[in-house]
mmCIF file with all atom_site columns, C-alpha atoms and ligand atoms in Angstrom:
data_model
loop_
_atom_site.group_PDB
_atom_site.id
_atom_site.type_symbol
_atom_site.label_atom_id
_atom_site.label_alt_id
_atom_site.label_comp_id
_atom_site.label_asym_id
_atom_site.label_entity_id
_atom_site.label_seq_id
_atom_site.pdbx_PDB_ins_code
_atom_site.Cartn_x
_atom_site.Cartn_y
_atom_site.Cartn_z
_atom_site.occupancy
_atom_site.B_iso_or_equiv
_atom_site.pdbx_formal_charge
_atom_site.auth_seq_id
_atom_site.auth_comp_id
_atom_site.auth_asym_id
_atom_site.auth_atom_id
_atom_site.pdbx_PDB_model_num
ATOM   1   C CA . MET A 1 1   ? -223.568 113.251 28.167 1.00 79.00 ? 136 MET A CA 1
ATOM   2   C CA . LYS A 1 2   ? -226.296 114.776 26.365 1.00 92.00 ? 137 LYS A CA 1
ATOM   3   C CA . ASP A 1 3   ? -227.606 113.091 23.554 1.00 93.00 ? 138 ASP A CA 1
ATOM   4   C CA . SER A 1 4   ? -227.841 114.629 19.934 1.00 97.00 ? 139 SER A CA 1
ATOM   5   C CA . TRP A 1 5   ? -229.555 113.954 16.648 1.00 98.00 ? 140 TRP A CA 1
ATOM   6   C CA . GLU A 1 6   ? -226.352 113.787 15.129 1.00 97.00 ? 141 GLU A CA 1
ATOM   7   C CA . ALA A 1 7   ? -224.377 111.474 17.490 1.00 97.00 ? 142 ALA A CA 1
ATOM   8   C CA . LEU A 1 8   ? -227.404 109.360 17.360 1.00 98.00 ? 143 LEU A CA 1
ATOM   9   C CA . ALA A 1 9   ? -227.542 109.165 13.888 1.00 98.00 ? 144 ALA A CA 1
ATOM   10  C CA . GLN A 1 10  ? -223.828 108.660 13.370 1.00 98.00 ? 145 GLN A CA 1
ATOM   11  C CA . GLU A 1 11  ? -223.975 105.539 15.811 1.00 98.00 ? 146 GLU A CA 1
ATOM   12  C CA . CYS A 1 12  ? -226.943 104.040 14.060 1.00 98.00 ? 147 CYS A CA 1
ATOM   13  C CA . ARG A 1 13  ? -225.150 104.368 10.692 1.00 97.00 ? 148 ARG A CA 1
ATOM   14  C CA . SER A 1 14  ? -222.284 102.259 11.869 1.00 98.00 ? 149 SER A CA 1
ATOM   15  C CA . CYS A 1 15  ? -224.236 100.112 13.938 1.00 98.00 ? 150 CYS A CA 1
ATOM   16  C CA . ARG A 1 16  ? -223.233 96.212  13.791 1.00 98.00 ? 151 ARG A CA 1
ATOM   17  C CA . GLU A 1 17  ? -225.486 95.148  16.886 1.00 98.00 ? 152 GLU A CA 1
ATOM   18  C CA . CYS A 1 18  ? -227.476 92.368  14.723 1.00 98.00 ? 153 CYS A CA 1
ATOM   19  C CA . SER A 1 19  ? -227.118 90.379  11.465 1.00 98.00 ? 154 SER A CA 1
ATOM   20  C CA . LEU A 1 20  ? -229.067 92.806  9.386  1.00 98.00 ? 155 LEU A CA 1
ATOM   21  C CA . CYS A 1 21  ? -225.880 95.109  9.163  1.00 98.00 ? 156 CYS A CA 1
ATOM   22  C CA . GLU A 1 22  ? -224.308 92.511  6.816  1.00 98.00 ? 157 GLU A CA 1
ATOM   23  C CA . THR A 1 23  ? -227.168 92.627  4.163  1.00 98.00 ? 158 THR A CA 1
ATOM   24  C CA . ARG A 1 24  ? -228.167 96.451  4.340  1.00 98.00 ? 159 ARG A CA 1
ATOM   25  C CA . LYS A 1 25  ? -227.296 98.797  1.852  1.00 98.00 ? 160 LYS A CA 1
ATOM   26  C CA . ASN A 1 26  ? -228.104 101.859 3.960  1.00 98.00 ? 161 ASN A CA 1
ATOM   27  C CA . VAL A 1 27  ? -229.163 102.021 7.526  1.00 98.00 ? 162 VAL A CA 1
ATOM   28  C CA . VAL A 1 28  ? -232.636 104.053 7.416  1.00 98.00 ? 163 VAL A CA 1
ATOM   29  C CA . PHE A 1 29  ? -232.382 106.564 10.510 1.00 98.00 ? 164 PHE A CA 1
ATOM   30  C CA . GLY A 1 30  ? -235.874 108.370 10.104 1.00 98.00 ? 165 GLY A CA 1
ATOM   31  C CA . VAL A 1 31  ? -237.051 111.614 8.533  1.00 98.00 ? 166 VAL A CA 1
ATOM   32  C CA . GLY A 1 32  ? -239.081 114.487 8.975  1.00 98.00 ? 167 GLY A CA 1
ATOM   33  C CA . SER A 1 33  ? -238.774 117.597 11.879 1.00 98.00 ? 168 SER A CA 1
ATOM   34  C CA . GLN A 1 34  ? -236.839 117.503 14.638 1.00 97.00 ? 169 GLN A CA 1
ATOM   35  C CA . ASN A 1 35  ? -239.663 119.395 16.409 1.00 97.00 ? 170 ASN A CA 1
ATOM   36  C CA . ALA A 1 36  ? -242.408 117.320 15.200 1.00 98.00 ? 171 ALA A CA 1
ATOM   37  C CA . GLU A 1 37  ? -245.101 116.710 17.641 1.00 98.00 ? 172 GLU A CA 1
ATOM   38  C CA . VAL A 1 38  ? -246.374 113.667 15.914 1.00 98.00 ? 173 VAL A CA 1
ATOM   39  C CA . LEU A 1 39  ? -244.177 110.357 15.387 1.00 98.00 ? 174 LEU A CA 1
ATOM   40  C CA . PHE A 1 40  ? -245.058 107.616 13.004 1.00 98.00 ? 175 PHE A CA 1
ATOM   41  C CA . ILE A 1 41  ? -243.243 104.345 13.413 1.00 98.00 ? 176 ILE A CA 1
ATOM   42  C CA . GLY A 1 42  ? -243.292 101.669 10.821 1.00 98.00 ? 177 GLY A CA 1
ATOM   43  C CA . GLU A 1 43  ? -241.596 98.176  11.098 1.00 98.00 ? 178 GLU A CA 1
ATOM   44  C CA . GLY A 1 44  ? -238.662 98.288  9.083  1.00 98.00 ? 179 GLY A CA 1
ATOM   45  C CA . PRO A 1 45  ? -237.169 99.275  5.773  1.00 98.00 ? 180 PRO A CA 1
ATOM   46  C CA . GLY A 1 46  ? -238.174 97.456  2.514  1.00 97.00 ? 181 GLY A CA 1
ATOM   47  C CA . ALA A 1 47  ? -235.974 97.325  -0.568 1.00 97.00 ? 182 ALA A CA 1
ATOM   48  C CA . ASN A 1 48  ? -236.520 100.983 -1.764 1.00 97.00 ? 183 ASN A CA 1
ATOM   49  C CA . GLU A 1 49  ? -235.911 102.344 1.473  1.00 98.00 ? 184 GLU A CA 1
ATOM   50  C CA . ASP A 1 50  ? -232.675 100.426 1.727  1.00 98.00 ? 185 ASP A CA 1
ATOM   51  C CA . GLU A 1 51  ? -231.820 101.639 -1.815 1.00 98.00 ? 186 GLU A CA 1
ATOM   52  C CA . GLN A 1 52  ? -232.378 105.291 -0.481 1.00 98.00 ? 187 GLN A CA 1
ATOM   53  C CA . GLY A 1 53  ? -231.653 105.423 2.972  1.00 98.00 ? 188 GLY A CA 1
ATOM   54  C CA . VAL A 1 54  ? -235.081 106.970 3.589  1.00 98.00 ? 189 VAL A CA 1
ATOM   55  C CA . PRO A 1 55  ? -238.241 105.366 5.401  1.00 98.00 ? 190 PRO A CA 1
ATOM   56  C CA . PHE A 1 56  ? -241.279 104.854 3.373  1.00 98.00 ? 191 PHE A CA 1
ATOM   57  C CA . VAL A 1 57  ? -240.414 105.949 0.042  1.00 97.00 ? 192 VAL A CA 1
ATOM   58  C CA . GLY A 1 58  ? -241.943 102.852 -2.069 1.00 94.00 ? 193 GLY A CA 1
ATOM   59  C CA . ARG A 1 59  ? -245.504 102.207 -2.993 1.00 96.00 ? 194 ARG A CA 1
ATOM   60  C CA . ALA A 1 60  ? -246.706 102.026 0.575  1.00 97.00 ? 195 ALA A CA 1
ATOM   61  C CA . GLY A 1 61  ? -244.590 105.229 1.119  1.00 98.00 ? 196 GLY A CA 1
ATOM   62  C CA . LYS A 1 62  ? -246.811 107.024 -1.355 1.00 98.00 ? 197 LYS A CA 1
ATOM   63  C CA . LEU A 1 63  ? -250.011 105.689 0.229  1.00 98.00 ? 198 LEU A CA 1
ATOM   64  C CA . LEU A 1 64  ? -248.795 107.195 3.495  1.00 98.00 ? 199 LEU A CA 1
ATOM   65  C CA . ASP A 1 65  ? -248.061 110.556 1.970  1.00 98.00 ? 200 ASP A CA 1
ATOM   66  C CA . ASP A 1 66  ? -251.662 110.437 0.562  1.00 98.00 ? 201 ASP A CA 1
ATOM   67  C CA . MET A 1 67  ? -252.855 109.247 4.121  1.00 98.00 ? 202 MET A CA 1
ATOM   68  C CA . LEU A 1 68  ? -251.175 112.534 5.767  1.00 98.00 ? 203 LEU A CA 1
ATOM   69  C CA . ALA A 1 69  ? -252.696 114.501 2.928  1.00 98.00 ? 204 ALA A CA 1
ATOM   70  C CA . ILE A 1 70  ? -256.024 113.479 4.001  1.00 97.00 ? 205 ILE A CA 1
ATOM   71  C CA . ILE A 1 71  ? -255.589 115.215 7.188  1.00 97.00 ? 206 ILE A CA 1
ATOM   72  C CA . GLY A 1 72  ? -253.647 118.196 5.912  1.00 97.00 ? 207 GLY A CA 1
ATOM   73  C CA . LEU A 1 73  ? -250.242 117.043 6.914  1.00 97.00 ? 208 LEU A CA 1
ATOM   74  C CA . THR A 1 74  ? -246.901 116.715 4.896  1.00 97.00 ? 209 THR A CA 1
ATOM   75  C CA . ARG A 1 75  ? -244.028 114.207 6.173  1.00 97.00 ? 210 ARG A CA 1
ATOM   76  C CA . GLU A 1 76  ? -241.854 117.406 6.821  1.00 97.00 ? 211 GLU A CA 1
ATOM   77  C CA . GLN A 1 77  ? -244.273 118.477 9.725  1.00 97.00 ? 212 GLN A CA 1
ATOM   78  C CA . VAL A 1 78  ? -244.296 114.821 11.178 1.00 98.00 ? 213 VAL A CA 1
ATOM   79  C CA . TYR A 1 79  ? -241.218 112.426 11.992 1.00 98.00 ? 214 TYR A CA 1
ATOM   80  C CA . ILE A 1 80  ? -241.210 108.897 10.541 1.00 98.00 ? 215 ILE A CA 1
ATOM   81  C CA . ALA A 1 81  ? -239.221 106.225 11.685 1.00 98.00 ? 216 ALA A CA 1
ATOM   82  C CA . ASN A 1 82  ? -238.931 102.367 12.174 1.00 98.00 ? 217 ASN A CA 1
ATOM   83  C CA . ILE A 1 83  ? -238.793 99.872  14.898 1.00 98.00 ? 218 ILE A CA 1
ATOM   84  C CA . VAL A 1 84  ? -235.759 98.180  12.942 1.00 98.00 ? 219 VAL A CA 1
ATOM   85  C CA . LYS A 1 85  ? -233.514 100.667 10.936 1.00 98.00 ? 220 LYS A CA 1
ATOM   86  C CA . CYS A 1 86  ? -232.093 97.895  8.495  1.00 98.00 ? 221 CYS A CA 1
ATOM   87  C CA . ARG A 1 87  ? -233.914 95.944  6.056  1.00 98.00 ? 222 ARG A CA 1
ATOM   88  C CA . PRO A 1 88  ? -234.923 92.640  6.962  1.00 98.00 ? 223 PRO A CA 1
ATOM   89  C CA . PRO A 1 89  ? -234.216 90.222  3.965  1.00 96.00 ? 224 PRO A CA 1
ATOM   90  C CA . ASP A 1 90  ? -236.790 89.099  1.514  1.00 93.00 ? 225 ASP A CA 1
ATOM   91  C CA . ASN A 1 91  ? -239.354 91.740  3.508  1.00 87.00 ? 226 ASN A CA 1
ATOM   92  C CA . ARG A 1 92  ? -239.712 89.326  6.309  1.00 96.00 ? 227 ARG A CA 1
ATOM   93  C CA . ASP A 1 93  ? -240.827 90.545  9.468  1.00 97.00 ? 228 ASP A CA 1
ATOM   94  C CA . PRO A 1 94  ? -238.053 91.779  11.926 1.00 98.00 ? 229 PRO A CA 1
ATOM   95  C CA . LEU A 1 95  ? -237.342 89.179  14.324 1.00 98.00 ? 230 LEU A CA 1
ATOM   96  C CA . GLY A 1 96  ? -237.262 89.657  18.168 1.00 97.00 ? 231 GLY A CA 1
ATOM   97  C CA . VAL A 1 97  ? -233.581 89.860  18.565 1.00 98.00 ? 232 VAL A CA 1
ATOM   98  C CA . GLU A 1 98  ? -233.405 92.459  15.665 1.00 98.00 ? 233 GLU A CA 1
ATOM   99  C CA . GLN A 1 99  ? -235.990 94.431  17.104 1.00 98.00 ? 234 GLN A CA 1
ATOM   100 C CA . ASP A 1 100 ? -234.563 94.177  20.730 1.00 98.00 ? 235 ASP A CA 1
ATOM   101 C CA . ALA A 1 101 ? -230.587 95.038  19.004 1.00 98.00 ? 236 ALA A CA 1
ATOM   102 C CA . CYS A 1 102 ? -232.328 98.245  17.603 1.00 98.00 ? 237 CYS A CA 1
ATOM   103 C CA . ILE A 1 103 ? -235.259 99.596  19.741 1.00 98.00 ? 238 ILE A CA 1
ATOM   104 C CA . GLY A 1 104 ? -232.759 101.700 21.801 1.00 98.00 ? 239 GLY A CA 1
ATOM   105 C CA . TYR A 1 105 ? -232.207 103.889 18.881 1.00 98.00 ? 240 TYR A CA 1
ATOM   106 C CA . LEU A 1 106 ? -236.095 104.404 18.837 1.00 98.00 ? 241 LEU A CA 1
ATOM   107 C CA . ARG A 1 107 ? -236.018 104.905 22.387 1.00 98.00 ? 242 ARG A CA 1
ATOM   108 C CA . ARG A 1 108 ? -233.446 107.733 21.749 1.00 98.00 ? 243 ARG A CA 1
ATOM   109 C CA . GLN A 1 109 ? -235.209 109.305 19.117 1.00 98.00 ? 244 GLN A CA 1
ATOM   110 C CA . VAL A 1 110 ? -238.510 109.530 21.269 1.00 98.00 ? 245 VAL A CA 1
ATOM   111 C CA . ALA A 1 111 ? -236.264 111.088 24.005 1.00 98.00 ? 246 ALA A CA 1
ATOM   112 C CA . LEU A 1 112 ? -234.876 113.784 21.639 1.00 98.00 ? 247 LEU A CA 1
ATOM   113 C CA . LEU A 1 113 ? -238.341 114.375 19.937 1.00 98.00 ? 248 LEU A CA 1
ATOM   114 C CA . ARG A 1 114 ? -240.490 114.244 23.091 1.00 98.00 ? 249 ARG A CA 1
ATOM   115 C CA . PRO A 1 115 ? -243.655 113.887 20.525 1.00 98.00 ? 250 PRO A CA 1
ATOM   116 C CA . LYS A 1 116 ? -247.264 114.406 22.063 1.00 98.00 ? 251 LYS A CA 1
ATOM   117 C CA . ILE A 1 117 ? -248.575 111.611 19.580 1.00 98.00 ? 252 ILE A CA 1
ATOM   118 C CA . ILE A 1 118 ? -247.134 108.358 18.453 1.00 98.00 ? 253 ILE A CA 1
ATOM   119 C CA . VAL A 1 119 ? -248.812 106.557 15.677 1.00 98.00 ? 254 VAL A CA 1
ATOM   120 C CA . CYS A 1 120 ? -247.909 102.777 15.099 1.00 99.00 ? 255 CYS A CA 1
ATOM   121 C CA . LEU A 1 121 ? -247.915 102.099 11.482 1.00 98.00 ? 256 LEU A CA 1
ATOM   122 C CA . GLY A 1 122 ? -249.401 98.404  11.366 1.00 98.00 ? 257 GLY A CA 1
ATOM   123 C CA . ARG A 1 123 ? -249.113 95.231  13.911 1.00 98.00 ? 258 ARG A CA 1
ATOM   124 C CA . ILE A 1 124 ? -245.615 95.117  14.398 1.00 98.00 ? 259 ILE A CA 1
ATOM   125 C CA . ALA A 1 125 ? -245.051 98.309  15.658 1.00 98.00 ? 260 ALA A CA 1
ATOM   126 C CA . ALA A 1 126 ? -248.231 98.314  17.439 1.00 98.00 ? 261 ALA A CA 1
ATOM   127 C CA . MET A 1 127 ? -247.218 94.817  19.340 1.00 98.00 ? 262 MET A CA 1
ATOM   128 C CA . ARG A 1 128 ? -243.763 96.331  20.156 1.00 98.00 ? 263 ARG A CA 1
ATOM   129 C CA . ILE A 1 129 ? -244.729 100.010 21.434 1.00 98.00 ? 264 ILE A CA 1
ATOM   130 C CA . ILE A 1 130 ? -248.382 99.365  22.688 1.00 98.00 ? 265 ILE A CA 1
ATOM   131 C CA . ARG A 1 131 ? -248.993 95.446  23.949 1.00 97.00 ? 266 ARG A CA 1
ATOM   132 C CA . GLU A 1 132 ? -247.413 92.383  22.929 1.00 97.00 ? 267 GLU A CA 1
ATOM   133 C CA . ASP A 1 133 ? -250.651 90.902  22.108 1.00 98.00 ? 268 ASP A CA 1
ATOM   134 C CA . PHE A 1 134 ? -252.120 93.770  20.223 1.00 98.00 ? 269 PHE A CA 1
ATOM   135 C CA . LYS A 1 135 ? -254.596 92.937  17.617 1.00 98.00 ? 270 LYS A CA 1
ATOM   136 C CA . ILE A 1 136 ? -254.558 95.347  14.870 1.00 98.00 ? 271 ILE A CA 1
ATOM   137 C CA . SER A 1 137 ? -257.878 94.362  13.367 1.00 97.00 ? 272 SER A CA 1
ATOM   138 C CA . ARG A 1 138 ? -259.545 95.003  16.809 1.00 98.00 ? 273 ARG A CA 1
ATOM   139 C CA . GLU A 1 139 ? -257.912 97.781  18.314 1.00 98.00 ? 274 GLU A CA 1
ATOM   140 C CA . HIS A 1 140 ? -256.927 100.123 15.452 1.00 98.00 ? 275 HIS A CA 1
ATOM   141 C CA . GLY A 1 141 ? -257.939 103.709 16.042 1.00 98.00 ? 276 GLY A CA 1
ATOM   142 C CA . GLN A 1 142 ? -257.929 103.311 19.750 1.00 98.00 ? 277 GLN A CA 1
ATOM   143 C CA . TRP A 1 143 ? -256.109 105.751 21.999 1.00 98.00 ? 278 TRP A CA 1
ATOM   144 C CA . PHE A 1 144 ? -253.546 104.125 24.581 1.00 98.00 ? 279 PHE A CA 1
ATOM   145 C CA . GLN A 1 145 ? -251.390 106.255 26.994 1.00 98.00 ? 280 GLN A CA 1
ATOM   146 C CA . LYS A 1 146 ? -247.585 105.268 27.329 1.00 96.00 ? 281 LYS A CA 1
ATOM   147 C CA . ALA A 1 147 ? -245.543 107.218 29.659 1.00 93.00 ? 282 ALA A CA 1
ATOM   148 C CA . GLY A 1 148 ? -247.593 110.513 29.215 1.00 93.00 ? 283 GLY A CA 1
ATOM   149 C CA . VAL A 1 149 ? -247.861 110.107 25.344 1.00 98.00 ? 284 VAL A CA 1
ATOM   150 C CA . GLU A 1 150 ? -251.031 109.407 23.208 1.00 98.00 ? 285 GLU A CA 1
ATOM   151 C CA . VAL A 1 151 ? -250.512 106.219 21.324 1.00 98.00 ? 286 VAL A CA 1
ATOM   152 C CA . MET A 1 152 ? -252.591 104.877 18.434 1.00 98.00 ? 287 MET A CA 1
ATOM   153 C CA . ALA A 1 153 ? -251.993 102.215 15.888 1.00 98.00 ? 288 ALA A CA 1
ATOM   154 C CA . ILE A 1 154 ? -253.397 102.309 12.381 1.00 98.00 ? 289 ILE A CA 1
ATOM   155 C CA . TYR A 1 155 ? -253.378 99.788  9.490  1.00 98.00 ? 290 TYR A CA 1
ATOM   156 C CA . HIS A 1 156 ? -249.985 99.676  7.807  1.00 98.00 ? 291 HIS A CA 1
ATOM   157 C CA . PRO A 1 157 ? -250.247 101.402 4.114  1.00 98.00 ? 292 PRO A CA 1
ATOM   158 C CA . ALA A 1 158 ? -248.686 97.983  2.794  1.00 97.00 ? 293 ALA A CA 1
ATOM   159 C CA . ALA A 1 159 ? -251.785 96.407  4.426  1.00 98.00 ? 294 ALA A CA 1
ATOM   160 C CA . LEU A 1 160 ? -254.099 98.848  2.955  1.00 98.00 ? 295 LEU A CA 1
ATOM   161 C CA . LEU A 1 161 ? -252.660 98.032  -0.543 1.00 98.00 ? 296 LEU A CA 1
ATOM   162 C CA . ARG A 1 162 ? -253.017 94.457  -0.305 1.00 98.00 ? 297 ARG A CA 1
ATOM   163 C CA . ASP A 1 163 ? -256.779 94.879  1.212  1.00 98.00 ? 298 ASP A CA 1
ATOM   164 C CA . PRO A 1 164 ? -258.509 98.065  -0.045 1.00 97.00 ? 299 PRO A CA 1
ATOM   165 C CA . ARG A 1 165 ? -261.723 96.973  1.722  1.00 98.00 ? 300 ARG A CA 1
ATOM   166 C CA . ARG A 1 166 ? -259.926 98.319  5.142  1.00 98.00 ? 301 ARG A CA 1
ATOM   167 C CA . ARG A 1 167 ? -259.715 101.863 3.842  1.00 97.00 ? 302 ARG A CA 1
ATOM   168 C CA . PRO A 1 168 ? -262.841 103.119 5.137  1.00 98.00 ? 303 PRO A CA 1
ATOM   169 C CA . GLU A 1 169 ? -261.956 101.979 8.707  1.00 98.00 ? 304 GLU A CA 1
ATOM   170 C CA . ALA A 1 170 ? -258.415 103.611 8.035  1.00 98.00 ? 305 ALA A CA 1
ATOM   171 C CA . PHE A 1 171 ? -259.918 106.961 6.981  1.00 98.00 ? 306 PHE A CA 1
ATOM   172 C CA . ASP A 1 172 ? -261.998 107.104 10.216 1.00 98.00 ? 307 ASP A CA 1
ATOM   173 C CA . ASP A 1 173 ? -258.835 106.372 12.320 1.00 98.00 ? 308 ASP A CA 1
ATOM   174 C CA . LEU A 1 174 ? -257.054 109.186 10.415 1.00 98.00 ? 309 LEU A CA 1
ATOM   175 C CA . LYS A 1 175 ? -259.895 111.539 11.125 1.00 98.00 ? 310 LYS A CA 1
ATOM   176 C CA . GLY A 1 176 ? -259.531 110.439 14.882 1.00 98.00 ? 311 GLY A CA 1
ATOM   177 C CA . LEU A 1 177 ? -255.715 111.316 14.655 1.00 98.00 ? 312 LEU A CA 1
ATOM   178 C CA . GLN A 1 178 ? -256.710 114.691 13.363 1.00 98.00 ? 313 GLN A CA 1
ATOM   179 C CA . ALA A 1 179 ? -258.735 115.712 16.158 1.00 98.00 ? 314 ALA A CA 1
ATOM   180 C CA . LYS A 1 180 ? -256.297 114.520 18.493 1.00 98.00 ? 315 LYS A CA 1
ATOM   181 C CA . ILE A 1 181 ? -253.583 116.424 16.849 1.00 98.00 ? 316 ILE A CA 1
ATOM   182 C CA . ASN A 1 182 ? -255.581 119.484 16.921 1.00 97.00 ? 317 ASN A CA 1
ATOM   183 C CA . GLU A 1 183 ? -256.689 118.913 20.511 1.00 97.00 ? 318 GLU A CA 1
ATOM   184 C CA . LEU A 1 184 ? -253.016 118.226 22.074 1.00 97.00 ? 319 LEU A CA 1
ATOM   185 C CA . CYS A 1 185 ? -250.536 119.715 19.572 1.00 96.00 ? 320 CYS A CA 1
ATOM   186 C CA . GLU A 1 186 ? -249.231 123.374 19.834 1.00 93.00 ? 321 GLU A CA 1
ATOM   187 C CA . HIS A 1 187 ? -247.743 124.017 16.519 1.00 94.00 ? 322 HIS A CA 1
ATOM   188 C CA . THR A 1 188 ? -249.133 121.158 14.277 1.00 95.00 ? 323 THR A CA 1
ATOM   189 C CA . ARG A 1 189 ? -252.578 121.876 12.540 1.00 90.00 ? 324 ARG A CA 1
ATOM   190 C CA . ALA A 1 190 ? -254.407 119.126 10.924 1.00 91.00 ? 325 ALA A CA 1
ATOM   191 C CA . GLU A 1 191 ? -256.856 120.493 8.607  1.00 89.00 ? 326 GLU A CA 1
HETATM 192 N N1 . LIG B 2 .   ? -242.832 99.876  5.498  1.00 67.03 ? 466 LIG B N1 1
HETATM 193 C C1 . LIG B 2 .   ? -242.314 99.994  6.769  1.00 67.03 ? 466 LIG B C1 1
HETATM 194 O O1 . LIG B 2 .   ? -242.665 99.534  7.683  1.00 67.03 ? 466 LIG B O1 1
HETATM 195 N N2 . LIG B 2 .   ? -241.315 101.003 6.844  1.00 67.03 ? 466 LIG B N2 1
HETATM 196 C C2 . LIG B 2 .   ? -240.666 101.687 5.702  1.00 67.03 ? 466 LIG B C2 1
HETATM 197 O O2 . LIG B 2 .   ? -239.988 102.660 6.018  1.00 67.03 ? 466 LIG B O2 1
HETATM 198 C C3 . LIG B 2 .   ? -241.255 101.231 4.670  1.00 67.03 ? 466 LIG B C3 1
HETATM 199 C C4 . LIG B 2 .   ? -242.174 100.236 4.336  1.00 67.03 ? 466 LIG B C4 1
#
């Protein structure tokens, strides 16, 4: 049967495939345009996201909005999701088993969206989407092709909050993203 955003969101919201369901307040499915050409993927919800059921709403989320604004985008023009959709306790990295249990939902989101560009936010997403041994400090800003989709990783906004010295590199990566969007996207302009 043909998949739909509604069916997928509903399944996700009642998911009990891993133990994160026992501690979550809300499933954080994703936000943005269902016609977005650019998909941003973070690692997993934090406390604020768990509280509100929306990705990137805490301090890191504010910075992500600022990063989008640098290249003339708003979160309504893109789509934002995570590798795992429920909060790992104490903000630890999501475990391999949790990622394995959840990744099918992200795959279905990608199949519905059919983005032209995927941007991994940070190491965890890049290791899952690009390559298991991805090195964010060496390979951020580089382009990879995955099943016909252009994929890159940039520093996670939370990492930029922790270490502002990385901001100039993140700025360069955003400029690279802007150029790629304007080259490949049909209805998304980044100016
Ligand atoms: N960090 C993430 O990786 N995802 C969120 O949704 C919020 C913070």
